Amino acid sequence: MPELPEVETIRRQLADEVIGKTIESVWEDWSKMLRPSPDEFTNAVVGATITDVKRRAKLLVFQLDSSRIFTTHLKMTGRLLYRSLLDEPDPYTHVLFNFTDGTQLRFTDARKFGFLELLPSHHTYSTIVNNYGPEILDDLDCSIFAQILTSSNRRIKDLLLDQTKIAGIGNIYANDGLWMAYIHPERSSSSLSDDEITALHTSLEHVIQEGLDTGGASDNWYVQLHGEKGSYQERFKAYGRKGQPCSRHPDVMIEYLKVGQRGTFVCPVCQQLG
DNA sequence: CATTACCTGCAA
DNA sequence: TTGCAGGTAATG
């Protein structure tokens, strides 16, 4: 569930619930999910107290009072659920944290692409920070954005999805941002005019903020920390709307194509190549 | 740049 | 049964 609005929504809820909680035990039934290994992960976190939960790109970063850090990535179908010992089991649970107060943090993942990773003991938050490009909402003013776009000839949509260039955008918000800015996803990023760059910057900020305000897109697997759905899926502009009318051209249907292997949605009138 | 791999559920 | 899925790393 992976884009910035979904991950940040979970982060805020996690910060309210698990900061100050002490990990009593860890359970798993899919060893690849705990890195570097279930034993090393468990030995380092059991007995530790969570002091902070941060986010970098789509990665959640848990800081412990032992000064160790572990991260988690939800990939496509991962969920984090905060429950009590007495609550019903959740389907596809593969990792479970038991806190000393009887509450639990459950990691569920139907496709098992997600993971939790203990960082080496000398790693700090800045180690993670450096792996990614500027955060779309925090670090990316329009001039930096322009510099990133004009210094590449890649298709604009591929560039937006590259976390090392810009952090936080995924397929939903890339599609909607490009639609909102009237830009075809296969345009070369260096071919965009100054006005188009400005429009795209504004549009991306807008759709990401709208995603945050609506608690994320629960189109498929994503739910928030307590199992509630977000509602950005009710605001989709282009993403997922194949065959439905473009809201700016009621007689024109949104079309579907593949761009760099990813499903892509465009209005053939609003968004044109060349 | 495209393809494959990691996995499984679900809709067509 | 086939193809698709919000991600990303690895490989040709």
Tab-separated table of C-alpha atoms (C1' of nucleotides) in Angstrom:
chain	number	residue	atom	x	y	z
A	1	MET	CA	0.000	0.000	0.000
A	2	PRO	CA	2.683	1.902	-0.645
A	3	GLU	CA	2.664	5.426	-1.550
A	4	LEU	CA	3.488	8.410	0.580
A	5	PRO	CA	-0.081	9.208	1.743
A	6	GLU	CA	-0.753	5.622	2.801
A	7	VAL	CA	2.591	5.135	4.547
A	8	GLU	CA	2.475	8.539	6.228
A	9	THR	CA	-1.087	7.929	7.461
A	10	ILE	CA	0.087	4.715	9.100
A	11	ARG	CA	3.169	6.441	10.504
A	12	ARG	CA	1.099	9.090	12.262
A	13	GLN	CA	-1.167	6.459	13.772
A	14	LEU	CA	1.799	4.332	14.809
A	15	ALA	CA	3.422	7.298	16.511
A	16	ASP	CA	0.271	7.715	18.610
A	17	GLU	CA	0.070	4.050	19.563
A	18	VAL	CA	3.473	2.420	19.807
A	19	ILE	CA	5.933	5.069	20.978
A	20	GLY	CA	6.830	4.067	24.518
A	21	LYS	CA	5.749	0.434	24.052
A	22	THR	CA	8.219	-2.284	24.987
A	23	ILE	CA	8.565	-5.355	22.778
A	24	GLU	CA	8.102	-8.529	24.781
A	25	SER	CA	8.326	-11.066	21.979
A	26	VAL	CA	8.297	-11.443	18.204
A	27	TRP	CA	6.673	-14.226	16.199
A	28	GLU	CA	6.961	-15.025	12.484
A	29	ASP	CA	5.942	-17.765	10.103
A	30	TRP	CA	7.812	-16.586	6.985
A	31	SER	CA	11.481	-16.239	7.787
A	32	LYS	CA	12.397	-14.106	4.768
A	33	MET	CA	10.295	-11.285	6.201
A	34	LEU	CA	12.678	-10.677	9.097
A	35	ARG	CA	16.078	-9.473	7.955
A	36	PRO	CA	18.892	-10.202	8.203
A	37	SER	CA	17.443	-13.283	9.918
A	38	PRO	CA	14.619	-13.956	12.398
A	39	ASP	CA	17.134	-14.695	15.167
A	40	GLU	CA	19.191	-11.559	14.697
A	41	PHE	CA	16.088	-9.423	14.356
A	42	THR	CA	14.395	-10.877	17.397
A	43	ASN	CA	17.470	-10.827	19.618
A	44	ALA	CA	17.984	-7.131	18.900
A	45	VAL	CA	14.427	-5.905	19.416
A	46	VAL	CA	13.064	-7.987	22.292
A	47	GLY	CA	13.216	-5.953	25.503
A	48	ALA	CA	13.643	-2.678	23.614
A	49	THR	CA	11.218	0.244	23.741
A	50	ILE	CA	10.106	2.127	20.621
A	51	THR	CA	11.148	5.777	20.892
A	52	ASP	CA	10.100	7.116	17.495
A	53	VAL	CA	8.519	6.180	14.185
A	54	LYS	CA	9.677	8.072	11.114
A	55	ARG	CA	9.112	7.761	7.385
A	56	ARG	CA	11.531	8.104	4.498
A	57	ALA	CA	10.089	7.623	1.014
A	58	LYS	CA	7.794	4.608	1.475
A	59	LEU	CA	9.859	3.115	4.274
A	60	LEU	CA	8.785	3.219	7.924
A	61	VAL	CA	11.658	3.635	10.382
A	62	PHE	CA	11.333	2.414	13.974
A	63	GLN	CA	13.846	3.802	16.444
A	64	LEU	CA	14.511	1.898	19.656
A	65	ASP	CA	15.858	3.014	23.016
A	66	SER	CA	18.797	0.678	22.420
A	67	SER	CA	19.663	3.025	19.520
A	68	ARG	CA	19.009	0.189	17.101
A	69	ILE	CA	16.739	0.869	14.115
A	70	PHE	CA	14.493	-1.370	12.085
A	71	THR	CA	12.610	-0.459	8.954
A	72	THR	CA	9.592	-1.917	7.239
A	73	HIS	CA	8.323	-1.771	3.691
A	74	LEU	CA	4.749	-2.762	2.874
A	75	LYS	CA	5.413	-3.276	-0.831
A	76	MET	CA	2.103	-4.168	-2.583
A	77	THR	CA	-0.109	-5.876	-0.026
A	78	GLY	CA	1.521	-5.377	3.374
A	79	ARG	CA	-0.543	-4.088	6.291
A	80	LEU	CA	0.349	-2.997	9.794
A	81	LEU	CA	-2.466	-3.530	12.284
A	82	TYR	CA	-2.523	-2.495	15.925
A	83	ARG	CA	-4.566	-4.995	17.919
A	84	SER	CA	-4.976	-6.473	21.345
A	85	LEU	CA	-4.061	-9.999	22.341
A	86	LEU	CA	-7.759	-10.797	22.555
A	87	ASP	CA	-8.702	-9.563	19.081
A	88	GLU	CA	-9.575	-11.978	16.295
A	89	PRO	CA	-6.647	-13.145	14.203
A	90	ASP	CA	-6.054	-11.218	10.977
A	91	PRO	CA	-5.649	-13.166	7.742
A	92	TYR	CA	-2.168	-13.332	6.204
A	93	THR	CA	-0.410	-12.418	9.462
A	94	HIS	CA	3.261	-13.337	9.120
A	95	VAL	CA	4.986	-11.239	11.787
A	96	LEU	CA	3.663	-10.328	15.224
A	97	PHE	CA	5.079	-8.019	17.904
A	98	ASN	CA	3.746	-8.590	21.419
A	99	PHE	CA	4.102	-5.538	23.625
A	100	THR	CA	4.401	-5.814	27.382
A	101	ASP	CA	0.965	-4.188	27.882
A	102	GLY	CA	-0.880	-6.920	25.984
A	103	THR	CA	-1.250	-5.038	22.713
A	104	GLN	CA	0.107	-6.302	19.411
A	105	LEU	CA	1.461	-4.923	16.177
A	106	ARG	CA	0.647	-7.336	13.355
A	107	PHE	CA	2.298	-7.386	9.946
A	108	THR	CA	0.086	-9.061	7.389
A	109	ASP	CA	0.927	-9.530	3.730
A	110	ALA	CA	-0.922	-11.728	1.227
A	111	ARG	CA	1.891	-11.612	-1.333
A	112	LYS	CA	4.775	-11.733	1.152
A	113	PHE	CA	6.812	-9.039	-0.639
A	114	GLY	CA	7.012	-6.835	2.443
A	115	PHE	CA	9.698	-7.118	5.089
A	116	LEU	CA	11.088	-5.812	8.360
A	117	GLU	CA	14.803	-5.153	8.420
A	118	LEU	CA	17.119	-4.601	11.351
A	119	LEU	CA	19.869	-2.184	10.375
A	120	PRO	CA	23.480	-2.796	11.382
A	121	SER	CA	24.165	-1.344	14.826
A	122	HIS	CA	26.224	1.621	13.595
A	123	HIS	CA	23.501	2.785	11.213
A	124	THR	CA	21.573	5.952	12.082
A	125	TYR	CA	18.563	7.664	10.578
A	126	SER	CA	20.810	9.636	8.230
A	127	THR	CA	22.007	6.381	6.683
A	128	ILE	CA	18.471	5.851	5.417
A	129	VAL	CA	17.872	9.464	4.504
A	130	ASN	CA	20.732	9.381	2.057
A	131	ASN	CA	19.337	6.541	-0.014
A	132	TYR	CA	16.510	8.580	-1.480
A	133	GLY	CA	15.752	11.755	-3.390
A	134	PRO	CA	14.005	14.779	-1.890
A	135	GLU	CA	10.637	14.212	-0.204
A	136	ILE	CA	7.842	15.462	-2.461
A	137	LEU	CA	6.072	17.414	0.292
A	138	ASP	CA	8.990	18.532	2.442
A	139	ASP	CA	12.157	19.026	0.421
A	140	LEU	CA	11.115	19.637	-3.130
A	141	ASP	CA	10.594	23.211	-4.228
A	142	CYS	CA	9.855	23.861	-7.863
A	143	SER	CA	13.418	24.777	-8.808
A	144	ILE	CA	14.833	21.521	-7.471
A	145	PHE	CA	12.008	19.676	-9.226
A	146	ALA	CA	12.854	21.467	-12.473
A	147	GLN	CA	16.498	20.565	-12.123
A	148	ILE	CA	15.663	16.865	-11.681
A	149	LEU	CA	13.381	16.861	-14.720
A	150	THR	CA	15.581	18.777	-17.089
A	151	SER	CA	18.662	16.695	-16.330
A	152	SER	CA	17.103	13.447	-17.565
A	153	ASN	CA	15.681	12.187	-20.836
A	154	ARG	CA	13.621	9.454	-19.233
A	155	ARG	CA	9.877	9.237	-19.653
A	156	ILE	CA	8.387	11.556	-17.065
A	157	LYS	CA	6.325	8.839	-15.409
A	158	ASP	CA	9.324	6.537	-14.955
A	159	LEU	CA	11.261	9.396	-13.401
A	160	LEU	CA	8.460	10.238	-10.959
A	161	LEU	CA	8.389	6.631	-9.757
A	162	ASP	CA	12.160	6.507	-9.154
A	163	GLN	CA	12.542	6.914	-5.381
A	164	THR	CA	16.210	7.851	-5.703
A	165	LYS	CA	15.151	10.934	-7.717
A	166	ILE	CA	11.973	11.973	-5.851
A	167	ALA	CA	10.720	10.165	-2.759
A	168	GLY	CA	7.129	9.159	-2.101
A	169	ILE	CA	5.274	9.057	-5.422
A	170	GLY	CA	3.807	5.738	-6.585
A	171	ASN	CA	1.642	4.624	-9.459
A	172	ILE	CA	-1.676	6.067	-8.282
A	173	TYR	CA	-0.443	9.568	-7.553
A	174	ALA	CA	1.860	9.638	-10.591
A	175	ASN	CA	-1.109	8.889	-12.832
A	176	ASP	CA	-3.367	11.428	-11.144
A	177	GLY	CA	-0.690	14.126	-10.972
A	178	LEU	CA	0.120	13.780	-14.665
A	179	TRP	CA	-3.563	13.909	-15.561
A	180	MET	CA	-4.077	16.977	-13.421
A	181	ALA	CA	-1.149	18.724	-15.118
A	182	TYR	CA	-2.280	17.749	-18.646
A	183	ILE	CA	0.949	15.834	-19.300
A	184	HIS	CA	1.270	12.527	-21.137
A	185	PRO	CA	3.211	9.968	-19.052
A	186	GLU	CA	5.509	9.047	-21.941
A	187	ARG	CA	6.766	12.580	-22.546
A	188	SER	CA	10.498	12.936	-22.020
A	189	SER	CA	11.045	14.755	-18.753
A	190	SER	CA	13.507	17.124	-20.394
A	191	SER	CA	10.905	18.129	-23.001
A	192	LEU	CA	8.558	19.753	-20.487
A	193	SER	CA	8.190	23.513	-20.667
A	194	ASP	CA	8.689	25.670	-17.588
A	195	ASP	CA	4.930	26.072	-17.320
A	196	GLU	CA	4.415	22.317	-17.542
A	197	ILE	CA	7.034	21.705	-14.854
A	198	THR	CA	5.329	24.189	-12.569
A	199	ALA	CA	1.923	22.646	-13.257
A	200	LEU	CA	3.234	19.150	-12.575
A	201	HIS	CA	4.898	20.203	-9.339
A	202	THR	CA	1.708	21.846	-8.121
A	203	SER	CA	-0.436	18.922	-9.259
A	204	LEU	CA	1.708	16.290	-7.554
A	205	GLU	CA	1.722	18.233	-4.306
A	206	HIS	CA	-2.038	18.597	-4.625
A	207	VAL	CA	-2.847	14.919	-5.203
A	208	ILE	CA	-0.405	13.726	-2.531
A	209	GLN	CA	-1.950	16.156	-0.041
A	210	GLU	CA	-5.429	15.033	-1.072
A	211	GLY	CA	-4.314	11.462	-0.471
A	212	LEU	CA	-3.160	12.394	3.013
A	213	ASP	CA	-6.336	14.330	3.753
A	214	THR	CA	-8.473	11.334	2.761
A	215	GLY	CA	-6.381	8.812	4.677
A	216	GLY	CA	-4.978	7.074	1.593
A	217	ALA	CA	-6.388	4.957	-1.226
A	218	SER	CA	-8.101	1.731	-0.137
A	219	ASP	CA	-8.681	0.514	-3.668
A	220	ASN	CA	-7.387	-2.923	-2.897
A	221	TRP	CA	-5.410	-4.100	0.136
A	222	TYR	CA	-4.554	-0.915	1.980
A	223	VAL	CA	-6.122	-0.215	5.337
A	224	GLN	CA	-4.996	2.063	8.142
A	225	LEU	CA	-3.483	0.972	11.466
A	226	HIS	CA	-6.816	0.106	13.051
A	227	GLY	CA	-8.223	-1.518	9.932
A	228	GLU	CA	-10.186	1.463	8.613
A	229	LYS	CA	-10.247	2.266	4.925
A	230	GLY	CA	-9.035	5.515	3.422
A	231	SER	CA	-11.147	7.203	0.783
A	232	TYR	CA	-8.806	8.584	-1.884
A	233	GLN	CA	-10.136	5.851	-4.206
A	234	GLU	CA	-13.311	7.947	-4.380
A	235	ARG	CA	-11.209	10.818	-5.735
A	236	PHE	CA	-9.332	8.968	-8.485
A	237	LYS	CA	-8.861	11.284	-11.442
A	238	ALA	CA	-7.256	8.938	-13.948
A	239	TYR	CA	-5.862	5.948	-12.023
A	240	GLY	CA	-8.146	2.911	-12.216
A	241	ARG	CA	-10.696	4.742	-14.397
A	242	LYS	CA	-10.258	2.905	-17.699
A	243	GLY	CA	-13.433	3.248	-19.762
A	244	GLN	CA	-14.896	5.896	-17.480
A	245	PRO	CA	-15.354	9.491	-18.579
A	246	CYS	CA	-12.628	12.053	-17.986
A	247	SER	CA	-14.066	14.580	-15.561
A	248	ARG	CA	-12.876	17.391	-17.822
A	249	HIS	CA	-14.282	15.787	-21.009
A	250	PRO	CA	-17.496	13.905	-20.138
A	251	ASP	CA	-17.709	12.400	-23.623
A	252	VAL	CA	-14.124	11.095	-23.612
A	253	MET	CA	-13.156	7.854	-21.853
A	254	ILE	CA	-9.977	7.292	-19.868
A	255	GLU	CA	-7.634	4.913	-21.714
A	256	TYR	CA	-5.270	2.266	-20.389
A	257	LEU	CA	-1.702	1.654	-21.538
A	258	LYS	CA	1.518	0.234	-20.150
A	259	VAL	CA	4.403	2.551	-19.423
A	260	GLY	CA	7.525	0.823	-18.199
A	261	GLN	CA	5.506	-2.243	-17.223
A	262	ARG	CA	3.129	-0.249	-15.035
A	263	GLY	CA	-0.554	0.209	-15.656
A	264	THR	CA	-1.132	3.773	-16.847
A	265	PHE	CA	-4.289	5.776	-17.300
A	266	VAL	CA	-4.680	8.811	-19.524
A	267	CYS	CA	-7.303	11.077	-20.964
A	268	PRO	CA	-6.539	11.011	-24.719
A	269	VAL	CA	-7.658	14.625	-25.048
A	270	CYS	CA	-6.020	16.170	-21.968
A	271	GLN	CA	-2.760	14.274	-22.238
A	272	GLN	CA	-1.023	14.105	-25.596
A	273	LEU	CA	2.430	13.221	-26.826
A	274	GLY	CA	4.318	15.728	-28.939
B	1	DC	C1'	15.581	0.154	-21.850
B	2	DA	C1'	12.835	-4.371	-21.069
B	3	DT	C1'	12.350	-8.636	-18.557
B	4	DT	C1'	12.326	-11.518	-14.500
B	5	DA	C1'	11.851	-12.367	-9.800
B	6	DC	C1'	9.718	-12.081	-5.325
B	7	DC	C1'	4.276	-14.297	-4.055
B	8	DT	C1'	-0.720	-14.749	-3.874
B	9	DG	C1'	-5.568	-13.349	-4.574
B	10	DC	C1'	-8.924	-11.950	-7.491
B	11	DA	C1'	-11.646	-10.491	-11.541
B	12	DA	C1'	-12.408	-11.149	-16.306
C	1	DT	C1'	-7.354	-20.093	-17.148
C	2	DT	C1'	-5.156	-15.867	-17.960
C	3	DG	C1'	-3.740	-11.573	-16.757
C	4	DC	C1'	-3.490	-8.098	-13.534
C	5	DA	C1'	-2.143	-5.836	-8.934
C	6	DG	C1'	-0.362	0.267	-5.087
C	7	DG	C1'	6.926	-1.895	-5.305
C	8	DT	C1'	11.552	-2.554	-6.189
C	9	DA	C1'	15.998	-5.207	-6.942
C	10	DA	C1'	18.448	-7.818	-10.003
C	11	DT	C1'	19.672	-9.097	-14.549
C	12	DG	C1'	20.246	-8.979	-19.834
